[in-house]
Amino acid sequence: MNFGEAVQAMKNGKCVQRAGWNGKNMHIYLEDAFSFPIGDGVYKGQMRRYEPVICMFNAQGKHQPGWLANQADILAEDWQLVEA
């Protein structure tokens, strides 16, 4: 599928990945919104609230919010659905 179809799949609650990604279980998904208390620093104790964001489940097994597509990702036709 192309990138537009991949974005629509994420909007429908699916996880997607590029066929060429070689990290085990790497994929991206749409996080509708989330919030959490800040534990340290200038804003300690305040709630941080996020708008919808694309997150990556990376090769290290961690969820990384704020994934951005590069030109190769946008133009690729090798997007596929993946089970999380």
N, CA, C and O atoms as a Tinker XYZ file with bonds, in Angstrom:
   336  protein
     1  N      0.841000   -1.183000    0.000000    73     2
     2  CA     0.000000    0.000000    0.000000    64     1     3
     3  C      0.880000    1.238000    0.000000    63     2     4     5
     4  O      2.063000    1.162000    0.334000    81     3
     5  N      0.313000    2.377000   -0.372000    73     3     6
     6  CA     1.078000    3.621000   -0.363000    64     5     7
     7  C      0.934000    4.321000    0.991000    63     6     8     9
     8  O      0.218000    3.838000    1.868000    81     7
     9  N      1.609000    5.450000    1.157000    73     7    10
    10  CA     1.627000    6.135000    2.442000    64     9    11
    11  C      0.246000    6.658000    2.827000    63    10    12    13
    12  O     -0.129000    6.596000    3.998000    81    11
    13  N     -0.510000    7.167000    1.868000    73    11    14
    14  CA    -1.861000    7.642000    2.160000    64    13    15
    15  C     -2.738000    6.522000    2.699000    63    14    16    17
    16  O     -3.517000    6.729000    3.630000    81    15
    17  N     -2.614000    5.349000    2.121000    73    15    18
    18  CA    -3.371000    4.191000    2.600000    64    17    19
    19  C     -2.894000    3.764000    3.986000    63    18    20    21
    20  O     -3.693000    3.336000    4.819000    81    19
    21  N     -1.599000    3.882000    4.226000    73    19    22
    22  CA    -1.043000    3.552000    5.537000    64    21    23
    23  C     -1.575000    4.513000    6.604000    63    22    24    25
    24  O     -1.915000    4.088000    7.708000    81    23
    25  N     -1.646000    5.798000    6.279000    73    23    26
    26  CA    -2.192000    6.784000    7.220000    64    25    27
    27  C     -3.651000    6.465000    7.511000    63    26    28    29
    28  O     -4.074000    6.514000    8.666000    81    27
    29  N     -4.422000    6.142000    6.488000    73    27    30
    30  CA    -5.830000    5.805000    6.690000    64    29    31
    31  C     -5.963000    4.557000    7.555000    63    30    32    33
    32  O     -6.847000    4.488000    8.408000    81    31
    33  N     -5.099000    3.578000    7.344000    73    31    34
    34  CA    -5.121000    2.363000    8.162000    64    33    35
    35  C     -4.858000    2.709000    9.628000    63    34    36    37
    36  O     -5.514000    2.172000   10.521000    81    35
    37  N     -3.890000    3.615000    9.880000    73    35    38
    38  CA    -3.616000    4.027000   11.258000    64    37    39
    39  C     -4.819000    4.742000   11.860000    63    38    40    41
    40  O     -5.134000    4.548000   13.033000    81    39
    41  N     -5.490000    5.566000   11.065000    73    39    42
    42  CA    -6.694000    6.252000   11.545000    64    41    43
    43  C     -7.792000    5.259000   11.889000    63    42    44    45
    44  O     -8.665000    5.552000   12.706000    81    43
    45  N     -7.750000    4.081000   11.265000    73    43    46
    46  CA    -8.719000    3.023000   11.531000    64    45    47
    47  C     -8.250000    2.070000   12.634000    63    46    48    49
    48  O     -8.847000    1.014000   12.846000    81    47
    49  N     -7.184000    2.451000   13.331000    73    47    50
    50  CA    -6.720000    1.668000   14.471000    64    49    51
    51  C     -5.722000    0.578000   14.165000    63    50    52    53
    52  O     -5.458000   -0.268000   15.019000    81    51
    53  N     -5.161000    0.572000   12.974000    73    51    54
    54  CA    -4.203000   -0.461000   12.568000    64    53    55
    55  C     -2.767000    0.013000   12.780000    63    54    56    57
    56  O     -2.502000    1.210000   12.894000    81    55
    57  N     -1.854000   -0.947000   12.831000    73    55    58
    58  CA    -0.419000   -0.681000   12.858000    64    57    59
    59  C      0.132000   -0.975000   11.475000    63    58    60    61
    60  O     -0.334000   -1.897000   10.804000    81    59
    61  N      1.121000   -0.200000   11.040000    73    59    62
    62  CA     1.720000   -0.389000    9.720000    64    61    63
    63  C      3.232000   -0.337000    9.814000    63    62    64    65
    64  O      3.804000    0.168000   10.780000    81    63
    65  N      3.866000   -0.881000    8.772000    73    63    66
    66  CA     5.320000   -0.849000    8.683000    64    65    67
    67  C      5.722000   -0.889000    7.216000    63    66    68    69
    68  O      4.934000   -1.273000    6.351000    81    67
    69  N      6.956000   -0.488000    6.952000    73    67    70
    70  CA     7.534000   -0.649000    5.627000    64    69    71
    71  C      8.058000   -2.066000    5.509000    63    70    72    73
    72  O      8.595000   -2.612000    6.473000    81    71
    73  N      7.909000   -2.664000    4.347000    73    71    74
    74  CA     8.405000   -4.023000    4.126000    64    73    75
    75  C      9.916000   -4.091000    4.346000    63    74    76    77
    76  O     10.423000   -5.134000    4.759000    81    75
    77  N     10.637000   -3.020000    4.082000    73    75    78
    78  CA    12.082000   -3.008000    4.195000    64    77    79
    79  C     12.623000   -2.751000    5.591000    63    78    80    81
    80  O     13.832000   -2.850000    5.798000    81    79
    81  N     11.776000   -2.426000    6.553000    73    79    82
    82  CA    12.277000   -2.199000    7.906000    64    81    83
    83  C     12.766000   -3.521000    8.464000    63    82    84    85
    84  O     12.043000   -4.517000    8.439000    81    83
    85  N     13.991000   -3.534000    8.969000    73    83    86
    86  CA    14.576000   -4.795000    9.393000    64    85    87
    87  C     14.593000   -4.995000   10.902000    63    86    88    89
    88  O     15.033000   -6.046000   11.368000    81    87
    89  N     14.130000   -4.027000   11.678000    73    87    90
    90  CA    14.065000   -4.204000   13.130000    64    89    91
    91  C     12.896000   -5.090000   13.504000    63    90    92    93
    92  O     11.805000   -4.951000   12.952000    81    91
    93  N     13.118000   -5.998000   14.436000    73    91    94
    94  CA    12.077000   -6.945000   14.831000    64    93    95
    95  C     10.856000   -6.201000   15.375000    63    94    96    97
    96  O     10.965000   -5.417000   16.318000    81    95
    97  N      9.700000   -6.455000   14.774000    73    95    98
    98  CA     8.410000   -5.898000   15.189000    64    97    99
    99  C      8.286000   -4.377000   15.054000    63    98   100   101
   100  O      7.333000   -3.804000   15.581000    81    99
   101  N      9.209000   -3.708000   14.371000    73    99   102
   102  CA     9.103000   -2.259000   14.197000    64   101   103
   103  C      7.830000   -1.929000   13.429000    63   102   104   105
   104  O      7.525000   -2.549000   12.410000    81   103
   105  N      7.096000   -0.948000   13.930000    73   103   106
   106  CA     5.892000   -0.497000   13.246000    64   105   107
   107  C      5.505000    0.872000   13.788000    63   106   108   109
   108  O      6.051000    1.334000   14.790000    81   107
   109  N      4.568000    1.506000   13.121000    73   107   110
   110  CA     4.045000    2.788000   13.584000    64   109   111
   111  C      2.537000    2.676000   13.758000    63   110   112   113
   112  O      1.883000    1.822000   13.159000    81   111
   113  N      2.012000    3.549000   14.581000    73   111   114
   114  CA     0.584000    3.564000   14.871000    64   113   115
   115  C      0.191000    4.969000   15.325000    63   114   116   117
   116  O      1.044000    5.773000   15.703000    81   115
   117  N     -1.094000    5.250000   15.283000    73   115   118
   118  CA    -1.607000    6.553000   15.700000    64   117   119
   119  C     -2.070000    6.459000   17.142000    63   118   120   121
   120  O     -2.919000    5.634000   17.478000    81   119
   121  N     -1.513000    7.300000   17.986000    73   119   122
   122  CA    -1.959000    7.428000   19.375000    64   121   123
   123  C     -2.926000    8.594000   19.388000    63   122   124   125
   124  O     -2.534000    9.733000   19.135000    81   123
   125  N     -4.199000    8.315000   19.683000    73   123   126
   126  CA    -5.227000    9.366000   19.608000    64   125   127
   127  C     -4.895000   10.560000   20.477000    63   126   128   129
   128  O     -4.938000   11.697000   20.009000    81   127
   129  N     -4.572000   10.327000   21.707000    73   127   130
   130  CA    -4.191000   11.382000   22.645000    64   129   131
   131  C     -3.772000   10.693000   23.934000    63   130   132   133
   132  O     -4.266000    9.612000   24.253000    81   131
   133  N     -2.881000   11.302000   24.659000    73   131   134
   134  CA    -2.507000   10.742000   25.948000    64   133   135
   135  C     -1.985000   11.839000   26.853000    63   134   136   137
   136  O     -1.613000   12.915000   26.386000    81   135
   137  N     -1.959000   11.568000   28.137000    73   135   138
   138  CA    -1.450000   12.535000   29.099000    64   137   139
   139  C     -0.774000   11.776000   30.237000    63   138   140   141
   140  O     -1.069000   10.610000   30.498000    81   139
   141  N      0.135000   12.469000   30.899000    73   139   142
   142  CA     0.819000   11.872000   32.036000    64   141   143
   143  C      1.416000   12.977000   32.899000    63   142   144   145
   144  O      1.680000   14.070000   32.399000    81   143
   145  N      1.631000   12.713000   34.179000    73   143   146
   146  CA     2.253000   13.715000   35.041000    64   145   147
   147  C      3.758000   13.775000   34.785000    63   146   148   149
   148  O      4.407000   12.752000   34.566000    81   147
   149  N      4.287000   14.968000   34.816000    73   147   150
   150  CA     5.720000   15.170000   34.610000    64   149   151
   151  C      6.427000   14.936000   35.938000    63   150   152   153
   152  O      6.067000   15.524000   36.957000    81   151
   153  N      7.434000   14.073000   35.916000    73   151   154
   154  CA     8.082000   13.657000   37.152000    64   153   155
   155  C      9.283000   14.482000   37.578000    63   154   156   157
   156  O      9.725000   14.377000   38.722000    81   155
   157  N      9.825000   15.307000   36.675000    73   155   158
   158  CA    11.044000   16.031000   37.033000    64   157   159
   159  C     11.186000   17.263000   36.148000    63   158   160   161
   160  O     10.525000   17.367000   35.114000    81   159
   161  N     12.029000   18.176000   36.543000    73   159   162
   162  CA    12.317000   19.345000   35.731000    64   161   163
   163  C     11.407000   20.530000   36.021000    63   162   164   165
   164  O     10.705000   20.554000   37.032000    81   163
   165  N     11.426000   21.495000   35.142000    73   163   166
   166  CA    10.713000   22.753000   35.321000    64   165   167
   167  C      9.216000   22.553000   35.510000    63   166   168   169
   168  O      8.594000   23.265000   36.299000    81   167
   169  N      8.636000   21.604000   34.804000    73   167   170
   170  CA     7.187000   21.394000   34.842000    64   169   171
   171  C      6.787000   20.240000   35.767000    63   170   172   173
   172  O      5.687000   19.701000   35.639000    81   171
   173  N      7.657000   19.863000   36.684000    73   171   174
   174  CA     7.397000   18.745000   37.600000    64   173   175
   175  C      6.031000   18.890000   38.269000    63   174   176   177
   176  O      5.680000   19.954000   38.778000    81   175
   177  N      5.263000   17.783000   38.256000    73   175   178
   178  CA     3.958000   17.771000   38.898000    64   177   179
   179  C      2.811000   18.201000   38.007000    63   178   180   181
   180  O      1.652000   17.961000   38.346000    81   179
   181  N      3.096000   18.827000   36.881000    73   179   182
   182  CA     2.037000   19.237000   35.963000    64   181   183
   183  C      1.699000   18.077000   35.026000    63   182   184   185
   184  O      2.491000   17.153000   34.844000    81   183
   185  N      0.513000   18.147000   34.441000    73   183   186
   186  CA     0.104000   17.134000   33.471000    64   185   187
   187  C      0.533000   17.563000   32.076000    63   186   188   189
   188  O      0.319000   18.709000   31.680000    81   187
   189  N      1.127000   16.660000   31.346000    73   187   190
   190  CA     1.468000   16.908000   29.948000    64   189   191
   191  C      0.413000   16.198000   29.113000    63   190   192   193
   192  O      0.205000   14.993000   29.253000    81   191
   193  N     -0.250000   16.951000   28.245000    73   191   194
   194  CA    -1.291000   16.398000   27.392000    64   193   195
   195  C     -0.865000   16.512000   25.934000    63   194   196   197
   196  O     -0.438000   17.570000   25.473000    81   195
   197  N     -0.990000   15.399000   25.223000    73   195   198
   198  CA    -0.598000   15.357000   23.819000    64   197   199
   199  C     -1.821000   15.261000   22.930000    63   198   200   201
   200  O     -2.819000   14.629000   23.274000    81   199
   201  N     -1.719000   15.893000   21.798000    73   199   202
   202  CA    -2.699000   15.741000   20.736000    64   201   203
   203  C     -2.382000   14.431000   20.015000    63   202   204   205
   204  O     -1.369000   13.803000   20.321000    81   203
   205  N     -3.216000   14.004000   19.070000    73   203   206
   206  CA    -2.890000   12.788000   18.322000    64   205   207
   207  C     -1.483000   12.861000   17.709000    63   206   208   209
   208  O     -1.053000   13.904000   17.216000    81   207
   209  N     -0.787000   11.728000   17.757000    73   207   210
   210  CA     0.598000   11.695000   17.301000    64   209   211
   211  C      0.902000   10.298000   16.754000    63   210   212   213
   212  O      0.388000    9.301000   17.260000    81   211
   213  N      1.737000   10.236000   15.721000    73   211   214
   214  CA     2.196000    8.951000   15.211000    64   213   215
   215  C      3.355000    8.494000   16.082000    63   214   216   217
   216  O      4.313000    9.237000   16.299000    81   215
   217  N      3.260000    7.273000   16.577000    73   215   218
   218  CA     4.296000    6.688000   17.425000    64   217   219
   219  C      4.935000    5.515000   16.696000    63   218   220   221
   220  O      4.300000    4.843000   15.884000    81   219
   221  N      6.200000    5.285000   17.003000    73   219   222
   222  CA     6.888000    4.114000   16.477000    64   221   223
   223  C      7.158000    3.141000   17.616000    63   222   224   225
   224  O      7.593000    3.537000   18.698000    81   223
   225  N      6.898000    1.872000   17.363000    73   223   226
   226  CA     7.386000    0.809000   18.236000    64   225   227
   227  C      8.717000    0.416000   17.622000    63   226   228   229
   228  O      8.756000   -0.167000   16.538000    81   227
   229  N      9.815000    0.735000   18.315000    73   227   230
   230  CA    11.130000    0.605000   17.694000    64   229   231
   231  C     11.772000   -0.761000   17.929000    63   230   232   233
   232  O     11.205000   -1.616000   18.610000    81   231
   233  N     12.938000   -0.951000   17.368000    73   231   234
   234  CA    13.638000   -2.228000   17.429000    64   233   235
   235  C     14.084000   -2.587000   18.847000    63   234   236   237
   236  O     14.379000   -3.748000   19.130000    81   235
   237  N     14.134000   -1.599000   19.732000    73   235   238
   238  CA    14.499000   -1.834000   21.124000    64   237   239
   239  C     13.282000   -2.177000   21.988000    63   238   240   241
   240  O     13.406000   -2.363000   23.198000    81   239
   241  N     12.097000   -2.259000   21.353000    73   239   242
   242  CA    10.883000   -2.607000   22.078000    64   241   243
   243  C     10.274000   -1.463000   22.857000    63   242   244   245
   244  O      9.551000   -1.686000   23.827000    81   243
   245  N     10.560000   -0.227000   22.438000    73   243   246
   246  CA    10.039000    0.956000   23.126000    64   245   247
   247  C      9.118000    1.738000   22.208000    63   246   248   249
   248  O      9.273000    1.725000   20.986000    81   247
   249  N      8.160000    2.416000   22.814000    73   247   250
   250  CA     7.227000    3.263000   22.062000    64   249   251
   251  C      7.796000    4.677000   22.011000    63   250   252   253
   252  O      8.057000    5.284000   23.049000    81   251
   253  N      7.987000    5.198000   20.802000    73   251   254
   254  CA     8.596000    6.515000   20.613000    64   253   255
   255  C      7.600000    7.449000   19.939000    63   254   256   257
   256  O      7.355000    7.308000   18.741000    81   255
   257  N      7.014000    8.404000   20.674000    73   255   258
   258  CA     6.074000    9.336000   20.037000    64   257   259
   259  C      6.801000   10.331000   19.139000    63   258   260   261
   260  O      7.962000   10.667000   19.372000    81   259
   261  N      6.112000   10.785000   18.133000    73   259   262
   262  CA     6.642000   11.838000   17.279000    64   261   263
   263  C      7.378000   11.339000   16.046000    63   262   264   265
   264  O      8.256000   12.037000   15.539000    81   263
   265  N      7.046000   10.150000   15.547000    73   263   266
   266  CA     7.692000    9.651000   14.338000    64   265   267
   267  C      7.351000   10.554000   13.163000    63   266   268   269
   268  O      6.204000   10.976000   13.011000    81   267
   269  N      8.337000   10.848000   12.339000    73   267   270
   270  CA     8.142000   11.669000   11.142000    64   269   271
   271  C      8.567000   10.891000    9.902000    63   270   272   273
   272  O      9.609000   10.236000    9.894000    81   271
   273  N      7.753000   10.970000    8.863000    73   271   274
   274  CA     8.072000   10.306000    7.597000    64   273   275
   275  C      9.096000   11.119000    6.823000    63   274   276   277
   276  O      9.029000   12.348000    6.806000    81   275
   277  N     10.040000   10.445000    6.184000    73   275   278
   278  CA    10.949000   11.126000    5.270000    64   277   279
   279  C     10.400000   10.964000    3.845000    63   278   280   281
   280  O      9.377000   10.310000    3.645000    81   279
   281  N     11.069000   11.548000    2.878000    73   279   282
   282  CA    10.564000   11.491000    1.500000    64   281   283
   283  C     10.440000   10.060000    0.991000    63   282   284   285
   284  O      9.478000    9.726000    0.299000    81   283
   285  N     11.412000    9.212000    1.332000    73   283   286
   286  CA    11.349000    7.823000    0.886000    64   285   287
   287  C     10.111000    7.130000    1.462000    63   286   288   289
   288  O      9.451000    6.361000    0.763000    81   287
   289  N      9.792000    7.397000    2.735000    73   287   290
   290  CA     8.603000    6.801000    3.350000    64   289   291
   291  C      7.326000    7.296000    2.672000    63   290   292   293
   292  O      6.414000    6.510000    2.417000    81   291
   293  N      7.261000    8.575000    2.384000    73   291   294
   294  CA     6.067000    9.167000    1.777000    64   293   295
   295  C      5.826000    8.623000    0.373000    63   294   296   297
   296  O      4.678000    8.413000   -0.019000    81   295
   297  N      6.885000    8.395000   -0.380000    73   295   298
   298  CA     6.756000    7.945000   -1.764000    64   297   299
   299  C      6.730000    6.426000   -1.906000    63   298   300   301
   300  O      6.479000    5.914000   -2.998000    81   299
   301  N      6.983000    5.705000   -0.827000    73   299   302
   302  CA     7.070000    4.241000   -0.889000    64   301   303
   303  C      5.715000    3.597000   -1.171000    63   302   304   305
   304  O      4.665000    4.139000   -0.828000    81   303
   305  N      5.768000    2.443000   -1.797000    73   303   306
   306  CA     4.575000    1.641000   -2.094000    64   305   307
   307  C      4.622000    0.302000   -1.363000    63   306   308   309
   308  O      3.856000   -0.607000   -1.684000    81   307
   309  N      5.528000    0.172000   -0.369000    73   307   310
   310  CA     5.694000   -1.111000    0.321000    64   309   311
   311  C      5.159000   -1.109000    1.756000    63   310   312   313
   312  O      5.584000   -1.917000    2.582000    81   311
   313  N      4.239000   -0.212000    2.043000    73   311   314
   314  CA     3.604000   -0.203000    3.364000    64   313   315
   315  C      2.710000   -1.428000    3.505000    63   314   316   317
   316  O      2.068000   -1.863000    2.549000    81   315
   317  N      2.683000   -1.975000    4.724000    73   315   318
   318  CA     1.856000   -3.151000    4.967000    64   317   319
   319  C      1.285000   -3.114000    6.386000    63   318   320   321
   320  O      1.844000   -2.477000    7.279000    81   319
   321  N      0.167000   -3.806000    6.574000    73   319   322
   322  CA    -0.432000   -3.937000    7.890000    64   321   323
   323  C      0.413000   -4.895000    8.726000    63   322   324   325
   324  O      1.066000   -5.792000    8.194000    81   323
   325  N      0.390000   -4.693000   10.023000    73   323   326
   326  CA     1.135000   -5.567000   10.941000    64   325   327
   327  C      0.307000   -5.734000   12.203000    63   326   328   329
   328  O     -0.401000   -4.819000   12.625000    81   327
   329  N      0.406000   -6.908000   12.795000    73   327   330
   330  CA    -0.261000   -7.164000   14.072000    64   329   331
   331  C      0.665000   -6.693000   15.190000    63   330   332   333
   332  O      1.842000   -7.053000   15.224000    81   331
   333  N      0.132000   -5.892000   16.096000    73   331   334
   334  CA     0.943000   -5.377000   17.221000    64   333   335
   335  C      1.024000   -6.393000   18.327000    63   334   336
   336  O      1.659000   -6.142000   19.350000    81   335
